[in-house]
mmCIF file of C-alpha atoms in Angstrom:
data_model
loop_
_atom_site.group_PDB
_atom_site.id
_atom_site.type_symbol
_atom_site.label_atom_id
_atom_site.label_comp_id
_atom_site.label_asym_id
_atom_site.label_seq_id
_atom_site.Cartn_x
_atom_site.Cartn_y
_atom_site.Cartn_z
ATOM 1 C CA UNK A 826 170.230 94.562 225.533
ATOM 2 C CA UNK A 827 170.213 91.810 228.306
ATOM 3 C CA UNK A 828 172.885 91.908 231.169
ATOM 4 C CA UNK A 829 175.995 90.995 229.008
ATOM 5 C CA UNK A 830 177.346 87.361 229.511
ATOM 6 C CA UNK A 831 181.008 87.346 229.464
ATOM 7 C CA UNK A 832 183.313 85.157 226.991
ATOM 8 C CA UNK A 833 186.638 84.542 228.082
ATOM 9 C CA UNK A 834 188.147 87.772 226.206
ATOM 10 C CA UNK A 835 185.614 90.052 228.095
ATOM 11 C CA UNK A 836 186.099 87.990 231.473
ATOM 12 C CA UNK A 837 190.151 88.978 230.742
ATOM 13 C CA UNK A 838 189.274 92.332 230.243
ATOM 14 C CA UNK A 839 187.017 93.057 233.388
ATOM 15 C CA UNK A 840 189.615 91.188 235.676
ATOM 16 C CA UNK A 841 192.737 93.094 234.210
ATOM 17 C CA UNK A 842 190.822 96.715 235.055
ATOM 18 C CA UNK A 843 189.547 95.529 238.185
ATOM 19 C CA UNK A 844 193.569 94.593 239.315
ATOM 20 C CA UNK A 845 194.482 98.094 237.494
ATOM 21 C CA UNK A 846 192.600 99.905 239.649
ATOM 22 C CA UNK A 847 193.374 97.523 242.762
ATOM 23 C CA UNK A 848 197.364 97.890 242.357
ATOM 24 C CA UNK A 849 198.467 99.917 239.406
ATOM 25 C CA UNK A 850 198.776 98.869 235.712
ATOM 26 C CA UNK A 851 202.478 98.127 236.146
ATOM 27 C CA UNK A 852 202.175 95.772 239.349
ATOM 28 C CA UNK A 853 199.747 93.653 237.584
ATOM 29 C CA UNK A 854 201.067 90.273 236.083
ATOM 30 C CA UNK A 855 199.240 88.624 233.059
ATOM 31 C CA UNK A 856 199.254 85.765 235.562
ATOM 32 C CA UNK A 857 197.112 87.255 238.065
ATOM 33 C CA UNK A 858 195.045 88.548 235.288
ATOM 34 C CA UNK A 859 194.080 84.905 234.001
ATOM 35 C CA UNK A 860 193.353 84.033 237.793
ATOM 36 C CA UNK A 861 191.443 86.189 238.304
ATOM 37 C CA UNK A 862 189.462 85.742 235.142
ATOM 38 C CA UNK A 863 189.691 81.834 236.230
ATOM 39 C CA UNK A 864 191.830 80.895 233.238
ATOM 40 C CA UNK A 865 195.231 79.921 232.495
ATOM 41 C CA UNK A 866 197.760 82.065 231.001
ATOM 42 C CA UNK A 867 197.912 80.285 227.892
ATOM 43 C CA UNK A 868 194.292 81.157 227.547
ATOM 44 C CA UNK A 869 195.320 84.942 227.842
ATOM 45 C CA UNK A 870 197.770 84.607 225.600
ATOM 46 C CA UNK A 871 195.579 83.025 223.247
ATOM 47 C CA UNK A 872 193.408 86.144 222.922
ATOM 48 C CA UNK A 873 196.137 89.457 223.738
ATOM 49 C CA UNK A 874 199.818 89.338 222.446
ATOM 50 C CA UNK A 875 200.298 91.045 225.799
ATOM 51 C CA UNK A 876 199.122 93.532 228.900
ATOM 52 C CA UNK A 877 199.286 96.694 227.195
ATOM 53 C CA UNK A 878 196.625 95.099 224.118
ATOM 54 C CA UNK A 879 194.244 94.567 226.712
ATOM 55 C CA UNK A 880 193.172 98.093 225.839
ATOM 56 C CA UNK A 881 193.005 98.000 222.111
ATOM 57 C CA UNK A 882 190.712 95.042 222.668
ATOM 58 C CA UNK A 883 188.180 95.617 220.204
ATOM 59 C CA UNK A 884 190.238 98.543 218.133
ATOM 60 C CA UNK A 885 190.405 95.914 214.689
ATOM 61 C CA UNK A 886 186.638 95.678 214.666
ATOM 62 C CA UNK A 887 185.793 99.130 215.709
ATOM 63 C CA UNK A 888 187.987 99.829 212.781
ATOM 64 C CA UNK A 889 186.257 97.547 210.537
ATOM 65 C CA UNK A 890 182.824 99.003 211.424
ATOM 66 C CA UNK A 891 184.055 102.509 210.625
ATOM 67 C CA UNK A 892 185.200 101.803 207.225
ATOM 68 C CA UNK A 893 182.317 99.776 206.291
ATOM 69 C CA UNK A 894 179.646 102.331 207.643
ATOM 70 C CA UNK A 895 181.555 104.982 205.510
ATOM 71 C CA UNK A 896 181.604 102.890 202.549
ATOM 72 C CA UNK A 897 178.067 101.877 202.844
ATOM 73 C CA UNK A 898 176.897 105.413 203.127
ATOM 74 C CA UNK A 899 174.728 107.164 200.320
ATOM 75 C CA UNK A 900 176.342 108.495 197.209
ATOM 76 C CA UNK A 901 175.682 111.609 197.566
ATOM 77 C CA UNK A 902 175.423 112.188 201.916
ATOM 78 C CA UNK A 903 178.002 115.145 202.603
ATOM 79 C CA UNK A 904 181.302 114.265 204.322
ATOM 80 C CA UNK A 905 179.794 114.957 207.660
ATOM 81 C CA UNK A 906 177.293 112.569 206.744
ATOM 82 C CA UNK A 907 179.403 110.078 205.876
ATOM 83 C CA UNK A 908 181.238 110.149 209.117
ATOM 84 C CA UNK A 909 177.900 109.647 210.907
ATOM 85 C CA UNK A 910 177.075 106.743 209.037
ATOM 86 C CA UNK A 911 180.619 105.510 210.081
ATOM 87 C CA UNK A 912 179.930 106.447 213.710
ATOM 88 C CA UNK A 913 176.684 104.722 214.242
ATOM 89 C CA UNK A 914 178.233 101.669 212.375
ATOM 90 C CA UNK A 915 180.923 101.404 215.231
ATOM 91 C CA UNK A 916 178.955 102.365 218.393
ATOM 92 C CA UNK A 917 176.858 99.010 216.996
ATOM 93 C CA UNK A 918 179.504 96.871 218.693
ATOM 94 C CA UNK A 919 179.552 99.076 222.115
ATOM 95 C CA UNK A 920 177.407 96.217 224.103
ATOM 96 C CA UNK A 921 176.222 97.247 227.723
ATOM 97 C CA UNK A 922 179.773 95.186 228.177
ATOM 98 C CA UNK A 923 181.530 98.290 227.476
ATOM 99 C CA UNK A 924 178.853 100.388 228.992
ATOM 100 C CA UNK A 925 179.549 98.523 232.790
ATOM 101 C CA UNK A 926 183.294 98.813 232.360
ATOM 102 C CA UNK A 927 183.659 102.291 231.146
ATOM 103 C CA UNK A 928 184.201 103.723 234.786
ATOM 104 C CA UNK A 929 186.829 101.339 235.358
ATOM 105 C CA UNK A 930 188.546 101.819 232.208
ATOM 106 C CA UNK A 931 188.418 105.617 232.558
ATOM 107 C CA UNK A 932 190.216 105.306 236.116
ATOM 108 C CA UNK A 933 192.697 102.712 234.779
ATOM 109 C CA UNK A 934 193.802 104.918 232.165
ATOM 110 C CA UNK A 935 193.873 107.940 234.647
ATOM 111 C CA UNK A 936 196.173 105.997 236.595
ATOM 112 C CA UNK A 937 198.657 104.916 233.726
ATOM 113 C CA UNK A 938 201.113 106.885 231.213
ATOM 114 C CA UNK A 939 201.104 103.802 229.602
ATOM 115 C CA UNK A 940 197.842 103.137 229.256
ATOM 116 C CA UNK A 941 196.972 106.603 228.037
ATOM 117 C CA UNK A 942 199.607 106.217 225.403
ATOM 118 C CA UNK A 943 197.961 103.162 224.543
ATOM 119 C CA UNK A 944 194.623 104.901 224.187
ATOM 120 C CA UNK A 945 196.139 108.037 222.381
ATOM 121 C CA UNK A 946 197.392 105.713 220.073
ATOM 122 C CA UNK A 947 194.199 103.863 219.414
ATOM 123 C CA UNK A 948 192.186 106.843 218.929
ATOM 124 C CA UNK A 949 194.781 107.752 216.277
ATOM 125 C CA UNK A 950 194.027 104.695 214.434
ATOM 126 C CA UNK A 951 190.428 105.550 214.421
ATOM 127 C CA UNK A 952 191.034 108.344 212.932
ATOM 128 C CA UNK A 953 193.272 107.426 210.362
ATOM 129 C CA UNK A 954 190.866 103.883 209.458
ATOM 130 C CA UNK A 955 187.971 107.089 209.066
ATOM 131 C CA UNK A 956 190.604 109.339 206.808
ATOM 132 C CA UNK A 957 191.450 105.943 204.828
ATOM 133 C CA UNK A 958 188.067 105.146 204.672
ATOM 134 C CA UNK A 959 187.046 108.960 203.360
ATOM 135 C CA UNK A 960 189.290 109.029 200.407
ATOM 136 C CA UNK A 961 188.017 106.155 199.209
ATOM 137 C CA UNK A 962 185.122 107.437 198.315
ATOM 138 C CA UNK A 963 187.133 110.192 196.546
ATOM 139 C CA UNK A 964 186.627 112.672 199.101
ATOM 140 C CA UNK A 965 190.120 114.868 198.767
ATOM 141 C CA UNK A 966 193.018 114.291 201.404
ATOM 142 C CA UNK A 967 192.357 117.551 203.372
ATOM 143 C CA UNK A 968 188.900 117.391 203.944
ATOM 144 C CA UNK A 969 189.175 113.661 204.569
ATOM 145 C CA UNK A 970 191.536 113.642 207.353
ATOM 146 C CA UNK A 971 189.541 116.989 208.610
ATOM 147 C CA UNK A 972 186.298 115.273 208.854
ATOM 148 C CA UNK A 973 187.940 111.589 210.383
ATOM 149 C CA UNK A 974 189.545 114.169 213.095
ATOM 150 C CA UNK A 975 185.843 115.597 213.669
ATOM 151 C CA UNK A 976 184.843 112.221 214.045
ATOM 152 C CA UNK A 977 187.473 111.105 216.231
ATOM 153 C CA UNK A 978 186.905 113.692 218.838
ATOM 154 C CA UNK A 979 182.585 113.532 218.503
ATOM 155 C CA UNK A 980 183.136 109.793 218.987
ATOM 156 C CA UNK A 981 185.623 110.162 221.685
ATOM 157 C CA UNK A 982 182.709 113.205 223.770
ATOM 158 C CA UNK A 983 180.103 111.059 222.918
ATOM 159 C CA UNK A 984 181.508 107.984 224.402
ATOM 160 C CA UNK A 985 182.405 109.865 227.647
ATOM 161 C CA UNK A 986 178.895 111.145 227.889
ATOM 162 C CA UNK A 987 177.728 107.327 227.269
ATOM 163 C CA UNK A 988 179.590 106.384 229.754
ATOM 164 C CA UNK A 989 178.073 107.947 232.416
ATOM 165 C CA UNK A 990 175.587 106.205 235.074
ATOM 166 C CA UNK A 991 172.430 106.905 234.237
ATOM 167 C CA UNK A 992 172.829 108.038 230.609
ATOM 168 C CA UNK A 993 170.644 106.065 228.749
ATOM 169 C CA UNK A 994 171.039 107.335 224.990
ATOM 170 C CA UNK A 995 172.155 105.750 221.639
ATOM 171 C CA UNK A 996 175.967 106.016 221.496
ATOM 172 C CA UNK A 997 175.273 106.065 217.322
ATOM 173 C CA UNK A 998 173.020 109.176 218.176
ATOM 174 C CA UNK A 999 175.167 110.550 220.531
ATOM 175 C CA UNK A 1000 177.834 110.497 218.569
ATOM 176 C CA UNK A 1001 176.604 112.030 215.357
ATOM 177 C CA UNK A 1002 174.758 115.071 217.699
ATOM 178 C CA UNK A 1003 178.515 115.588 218.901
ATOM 179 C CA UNK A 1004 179.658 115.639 215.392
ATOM 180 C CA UNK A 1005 176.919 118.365 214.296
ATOM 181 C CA UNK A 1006 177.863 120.599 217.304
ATOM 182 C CA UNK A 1007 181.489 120.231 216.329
ATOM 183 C CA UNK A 1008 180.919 121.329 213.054
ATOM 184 C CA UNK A 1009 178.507 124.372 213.129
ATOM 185 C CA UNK A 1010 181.313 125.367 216.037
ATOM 186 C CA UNK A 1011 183.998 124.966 213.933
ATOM 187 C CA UNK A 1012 181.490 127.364 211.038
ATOM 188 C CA UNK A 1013 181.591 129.936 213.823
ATOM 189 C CA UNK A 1014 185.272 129.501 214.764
ATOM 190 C CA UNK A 1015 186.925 131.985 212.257
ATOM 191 C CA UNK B 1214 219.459 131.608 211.055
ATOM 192 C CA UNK B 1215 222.776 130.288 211.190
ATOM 193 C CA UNK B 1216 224.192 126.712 210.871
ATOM 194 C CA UNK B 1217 222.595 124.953 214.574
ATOM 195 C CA UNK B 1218 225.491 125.148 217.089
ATOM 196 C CA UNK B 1219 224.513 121.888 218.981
ATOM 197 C CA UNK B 1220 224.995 121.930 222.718
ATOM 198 C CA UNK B 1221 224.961 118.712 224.920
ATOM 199 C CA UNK B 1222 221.251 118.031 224.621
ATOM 200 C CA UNK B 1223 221.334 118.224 220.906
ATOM 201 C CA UNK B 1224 224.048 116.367 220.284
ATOM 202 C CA UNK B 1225 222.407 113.613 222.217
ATOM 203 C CA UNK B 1226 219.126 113.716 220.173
ATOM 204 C CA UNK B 1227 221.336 113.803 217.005
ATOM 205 C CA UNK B 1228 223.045 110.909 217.975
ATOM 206 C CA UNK B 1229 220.164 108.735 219.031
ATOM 207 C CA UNK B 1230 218.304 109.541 215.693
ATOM 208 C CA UNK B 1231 221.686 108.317 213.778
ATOM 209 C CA UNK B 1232 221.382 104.548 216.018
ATOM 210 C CA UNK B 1233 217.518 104.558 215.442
ATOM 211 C CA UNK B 1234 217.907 104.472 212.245
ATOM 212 C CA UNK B 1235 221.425 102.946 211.625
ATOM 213 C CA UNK B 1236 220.089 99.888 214.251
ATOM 214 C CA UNK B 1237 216.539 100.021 214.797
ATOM 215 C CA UNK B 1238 215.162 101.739 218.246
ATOM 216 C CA UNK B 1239 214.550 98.766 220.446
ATOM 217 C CA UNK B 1240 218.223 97.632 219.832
ATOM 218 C CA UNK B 1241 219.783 101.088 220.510
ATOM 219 C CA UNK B 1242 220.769 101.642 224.195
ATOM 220 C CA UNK B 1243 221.523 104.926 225.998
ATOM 221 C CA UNK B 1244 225.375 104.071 226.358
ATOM 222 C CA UNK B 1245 225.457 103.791 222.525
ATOM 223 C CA UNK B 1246 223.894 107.383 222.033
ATOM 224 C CA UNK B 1247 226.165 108.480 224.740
ATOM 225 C CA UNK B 1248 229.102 107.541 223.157
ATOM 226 C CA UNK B 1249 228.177 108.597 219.695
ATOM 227 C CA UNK B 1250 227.734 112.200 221.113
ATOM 228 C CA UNK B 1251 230.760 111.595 222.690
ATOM 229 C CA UNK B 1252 229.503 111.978 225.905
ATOM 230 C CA UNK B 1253 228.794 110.051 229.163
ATOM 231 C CA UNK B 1254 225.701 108.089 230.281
ATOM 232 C CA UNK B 1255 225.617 110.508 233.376
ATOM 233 C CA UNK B 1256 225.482 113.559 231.116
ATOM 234 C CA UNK B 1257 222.577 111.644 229.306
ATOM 235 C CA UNK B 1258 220.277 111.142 232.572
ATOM 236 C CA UNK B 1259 220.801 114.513 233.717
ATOM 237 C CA UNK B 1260 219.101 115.738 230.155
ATOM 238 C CA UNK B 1261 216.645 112.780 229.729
ATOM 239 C CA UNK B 1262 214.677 110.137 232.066
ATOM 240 C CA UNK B 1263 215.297 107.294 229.019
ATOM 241 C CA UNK B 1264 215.601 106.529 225.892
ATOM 242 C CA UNK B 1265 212.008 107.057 224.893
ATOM 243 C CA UNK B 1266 211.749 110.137 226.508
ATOM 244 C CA UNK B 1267 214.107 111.799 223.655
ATOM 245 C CA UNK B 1268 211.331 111.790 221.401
ATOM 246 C CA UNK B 1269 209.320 114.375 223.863
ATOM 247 C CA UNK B 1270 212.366 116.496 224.137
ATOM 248 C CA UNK B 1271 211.227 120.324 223.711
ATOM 249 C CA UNK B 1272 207.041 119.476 224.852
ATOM 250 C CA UNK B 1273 206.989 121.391 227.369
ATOM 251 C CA UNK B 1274 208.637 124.576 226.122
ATOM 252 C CA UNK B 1275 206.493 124.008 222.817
ATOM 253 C CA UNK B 1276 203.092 123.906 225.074
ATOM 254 C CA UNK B 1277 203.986 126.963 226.895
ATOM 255 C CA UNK B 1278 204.768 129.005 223.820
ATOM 256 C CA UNK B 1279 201.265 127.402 222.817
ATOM 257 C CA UNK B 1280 200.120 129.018 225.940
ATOM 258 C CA UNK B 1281 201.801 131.931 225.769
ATOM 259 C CA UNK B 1282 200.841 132.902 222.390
ATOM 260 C CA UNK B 1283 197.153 132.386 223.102
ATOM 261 C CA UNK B 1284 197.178 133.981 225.960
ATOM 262 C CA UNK B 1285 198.965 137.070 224.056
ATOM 263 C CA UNK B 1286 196.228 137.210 221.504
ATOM 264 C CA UNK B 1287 194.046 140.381 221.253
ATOM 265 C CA UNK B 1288 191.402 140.433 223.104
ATOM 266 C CA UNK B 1289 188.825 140.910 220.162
ATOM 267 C CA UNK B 1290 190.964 138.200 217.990
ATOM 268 C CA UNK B 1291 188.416 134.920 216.823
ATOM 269 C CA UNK B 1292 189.298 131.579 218.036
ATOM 270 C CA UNK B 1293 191.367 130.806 214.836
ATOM 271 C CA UNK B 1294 193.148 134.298 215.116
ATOM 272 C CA UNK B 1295 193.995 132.842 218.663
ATOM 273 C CA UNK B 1296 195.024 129.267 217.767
ATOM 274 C CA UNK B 1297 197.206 131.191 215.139
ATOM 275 C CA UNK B 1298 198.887 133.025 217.407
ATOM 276 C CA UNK B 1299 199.631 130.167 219.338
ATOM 277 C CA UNK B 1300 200.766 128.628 216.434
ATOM 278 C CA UNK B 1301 203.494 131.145 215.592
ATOM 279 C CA UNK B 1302 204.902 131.623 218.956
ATOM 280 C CA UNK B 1303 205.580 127.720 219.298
ATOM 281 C CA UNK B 1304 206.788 127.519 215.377
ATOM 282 C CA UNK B 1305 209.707 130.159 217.037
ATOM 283 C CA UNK B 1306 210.855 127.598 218.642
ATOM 284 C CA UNK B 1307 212.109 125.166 215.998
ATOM 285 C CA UNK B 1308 214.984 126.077 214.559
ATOM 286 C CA UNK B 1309 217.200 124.514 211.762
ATOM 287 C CA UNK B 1310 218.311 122.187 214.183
ATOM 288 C CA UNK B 1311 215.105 120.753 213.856
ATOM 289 C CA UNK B 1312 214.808 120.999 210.352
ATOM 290 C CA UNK B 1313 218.057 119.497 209.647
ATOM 291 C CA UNK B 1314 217.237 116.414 211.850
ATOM 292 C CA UNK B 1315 213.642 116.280 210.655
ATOM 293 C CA UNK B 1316 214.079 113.456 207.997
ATOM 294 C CA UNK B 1317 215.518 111.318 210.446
ATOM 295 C CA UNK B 1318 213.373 111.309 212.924
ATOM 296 C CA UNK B 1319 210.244 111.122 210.520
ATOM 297 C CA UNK B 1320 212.195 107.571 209.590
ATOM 298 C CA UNK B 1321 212.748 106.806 213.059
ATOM 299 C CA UNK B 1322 209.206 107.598 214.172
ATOM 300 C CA UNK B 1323 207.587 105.149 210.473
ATOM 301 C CA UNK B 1324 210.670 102.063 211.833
ATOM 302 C CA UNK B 1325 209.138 101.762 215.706
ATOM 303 C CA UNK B 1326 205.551 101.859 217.345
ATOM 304 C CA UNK B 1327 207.311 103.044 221.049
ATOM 305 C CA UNK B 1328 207.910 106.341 219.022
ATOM 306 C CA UNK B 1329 204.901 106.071 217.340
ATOM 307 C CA UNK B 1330 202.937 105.806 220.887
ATOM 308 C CA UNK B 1331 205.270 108.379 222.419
ATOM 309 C CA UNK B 1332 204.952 111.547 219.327
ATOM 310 C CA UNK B 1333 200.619 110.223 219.512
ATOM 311 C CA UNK B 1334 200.954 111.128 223.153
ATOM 312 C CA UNK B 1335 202.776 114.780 222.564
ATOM 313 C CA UNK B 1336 200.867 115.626 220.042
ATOM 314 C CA UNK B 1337 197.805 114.711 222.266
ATOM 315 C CA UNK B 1338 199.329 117.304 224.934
ATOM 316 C CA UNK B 1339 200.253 120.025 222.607
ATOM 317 C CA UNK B 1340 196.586 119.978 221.850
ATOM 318 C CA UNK B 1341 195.295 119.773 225.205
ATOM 319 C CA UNK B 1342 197.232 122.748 226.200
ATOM 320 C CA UNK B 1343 196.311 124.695 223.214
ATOM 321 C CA UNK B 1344 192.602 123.926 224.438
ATOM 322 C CA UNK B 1345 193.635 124.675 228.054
ATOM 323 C CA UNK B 1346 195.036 127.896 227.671
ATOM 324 C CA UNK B 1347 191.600 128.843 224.906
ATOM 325 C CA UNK B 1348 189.238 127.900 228.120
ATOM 326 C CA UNK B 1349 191.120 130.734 230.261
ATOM 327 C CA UNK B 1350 190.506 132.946 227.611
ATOM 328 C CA UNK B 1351 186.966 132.189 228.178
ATOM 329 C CA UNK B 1352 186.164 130.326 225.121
ATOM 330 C CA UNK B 1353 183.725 127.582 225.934
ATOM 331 C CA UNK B 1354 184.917 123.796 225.858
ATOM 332 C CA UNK B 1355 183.296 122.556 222.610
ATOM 333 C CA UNK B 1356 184.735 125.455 220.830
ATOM 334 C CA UNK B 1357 188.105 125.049 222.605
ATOM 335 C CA UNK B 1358 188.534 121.609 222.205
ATOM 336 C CA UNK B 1359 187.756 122.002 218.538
ATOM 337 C CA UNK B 1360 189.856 124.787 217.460
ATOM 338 C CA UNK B 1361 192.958 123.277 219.407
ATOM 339 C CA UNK B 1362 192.078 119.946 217.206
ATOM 340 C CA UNK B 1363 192.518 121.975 214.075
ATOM 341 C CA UNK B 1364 195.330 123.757 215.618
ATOM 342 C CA UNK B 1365 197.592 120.649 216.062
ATOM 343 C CA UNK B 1366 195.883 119.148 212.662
ATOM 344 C CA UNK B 1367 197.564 122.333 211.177
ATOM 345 C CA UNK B 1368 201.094 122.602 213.165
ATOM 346 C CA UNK B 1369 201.376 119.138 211.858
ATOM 347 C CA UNK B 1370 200.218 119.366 208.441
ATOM 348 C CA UNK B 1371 202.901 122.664 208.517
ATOM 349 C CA UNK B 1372 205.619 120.516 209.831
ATOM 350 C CA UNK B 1373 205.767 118.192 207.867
ATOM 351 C CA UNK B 1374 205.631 120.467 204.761
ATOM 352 C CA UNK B 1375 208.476 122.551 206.357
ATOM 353 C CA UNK B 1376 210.802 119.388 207.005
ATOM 354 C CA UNK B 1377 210.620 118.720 203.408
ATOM 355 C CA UNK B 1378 214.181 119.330 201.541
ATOM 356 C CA UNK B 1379 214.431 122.981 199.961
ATOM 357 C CA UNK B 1380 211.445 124.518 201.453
ATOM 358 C CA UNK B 1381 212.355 127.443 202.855
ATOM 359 C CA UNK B 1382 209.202 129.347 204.283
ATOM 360 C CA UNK B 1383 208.154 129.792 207.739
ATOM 361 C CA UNK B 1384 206.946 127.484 210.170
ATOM 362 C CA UNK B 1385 204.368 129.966 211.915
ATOM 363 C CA UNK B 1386 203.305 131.596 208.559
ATOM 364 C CA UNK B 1387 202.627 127.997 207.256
ATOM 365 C CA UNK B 1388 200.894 126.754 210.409
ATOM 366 C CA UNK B 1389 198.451 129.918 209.794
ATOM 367 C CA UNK B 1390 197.774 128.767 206.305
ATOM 368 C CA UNK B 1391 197.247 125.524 207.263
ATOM 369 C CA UNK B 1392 194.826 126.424 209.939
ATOM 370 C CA UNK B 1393 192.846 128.667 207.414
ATOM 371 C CA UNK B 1394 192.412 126.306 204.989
ATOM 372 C CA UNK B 1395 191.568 123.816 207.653
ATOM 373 C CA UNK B 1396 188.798 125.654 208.643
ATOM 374 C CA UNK B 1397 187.293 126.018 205.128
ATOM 375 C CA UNK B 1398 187.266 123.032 204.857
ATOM 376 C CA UNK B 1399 185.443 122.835 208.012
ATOM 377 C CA UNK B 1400 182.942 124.815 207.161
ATOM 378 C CA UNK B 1401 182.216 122.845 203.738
ATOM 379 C CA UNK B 1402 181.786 119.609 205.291
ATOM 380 C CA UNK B 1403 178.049 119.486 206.396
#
């Protein structure tokens, strides 16, 4: 991957976390957001419904990629295997975009009640798109929304690990090494 | 247990769950669910911040009986035996106050995405504690993080099951169950 070139949503993006971290999530305007992007508002408002979607940028697709890696894996891979398949389908769309802002988004969403609800609620959806994605394959309720939550929280520890300067591993990877730990700990848990 | 004998604080969360779902969250203002508990807007600050903080009403008490309970485990108790006990001291806590009101808020919470956000977010803390309080018992973080996962996976699961019309067993023993069959589950997925 080359040094990412921005598009107008990611331009949005990196200028609305740089002015969260500068003054707080609440004292920034969309206004300020799109200047300092250099773009209008109506360009914002073109690609986020508001502020607090800046976030969930992404969240549709990442979504999509989940349910189609699931769907796409073998016919007879075990759940957890599934999930992986699901995982490394997603972490396809984390660019070296993501990578670069990570720090900034993780301080942002330090720094905001709002934002974290935001991100709570995202993760949620993850989940659930996984769960959804699970029992259509006729895996049974229970152990679908079980192994989505697995996935959820390996995607979330692998991402933070990512994240990290220096790292220089396959989030895909990552995350499906997170998933194995999670599951022979949760073997040993009873 | 008796027929709930609502005091000022429940009469307010009655109340707003009645406008939520009479008029819709967004359009329901603190005056109204003053008035309908036949109290005063001042009486409603000194219980709650705002509106949206109704929804988190009883978090904190709930995460320190998390914390209490899984601090009170045995000493030689598994992680699940802990998360169980955690489980049961919190379920204590919800009485048929809470069951009564249950259905409403579960319509209240499917009608608006604030409340959505908002019961994401506490369930998000009830978990965190539950893994907070299993790290001072010395369990590791991977381990911790996971078993609290299941735990809230199962204290929801249990919920939900116990809000339902004419069920009439308890919260903590169902919680438990839930947990248990959680983690076979677990264990089957790889």
């Amino acid at each position: 991957m080359g040094r990412w070139q921005p598009d107008a949503r990611e331009r949005l993006v990196a200028a609305a976390l740089e002015l969260f971290n500068e003054r707080g999530y609440d004292e920034t305007t969309v206004a300020q957001i799109a200047e300092r992007a250099g773009l209008t508002k109506s360009t914002f408002f073109r690609h986020f419904p508001d502020k607090r979607d800046l976030l969930a940028a992404g969240q549709d697709t990442i979504a999509q990629l989940l349910r189609e890696g699931i769907a796409a894996a073998p016919a007879d891979a075990t759940p957890l295997a599934v999930v992986c398949c699901g995982l490394k389908a997603a972490a396809a769309a984390f660019t070296s975009f993501n990578r670069e802002l990570a720090p900034r988004l993780k301080a942002a969403i330090a720094a905001s009640t709002e934002l974290q609800e935001r991100n709570a609620l995202k993760q949620i959806g993850l989940s659930a798109a996984m769960a959804e994605a699970l029992q259509t394959r006729g895996i049974p309720a229970p152990t679908a929304v079980l192994a989505a939550e697995l996935g959820g929280v390996a995607f979330k520890t692998a991402y933070a690990q990512w994240a990290e300067p220096g790292e220089e591993q396959d989030l895909g990877a990552m995350a499906c090494a997170a998933l194995r730990e999670l599951h022979a700990a949760a073997v040993d848990l009873g």
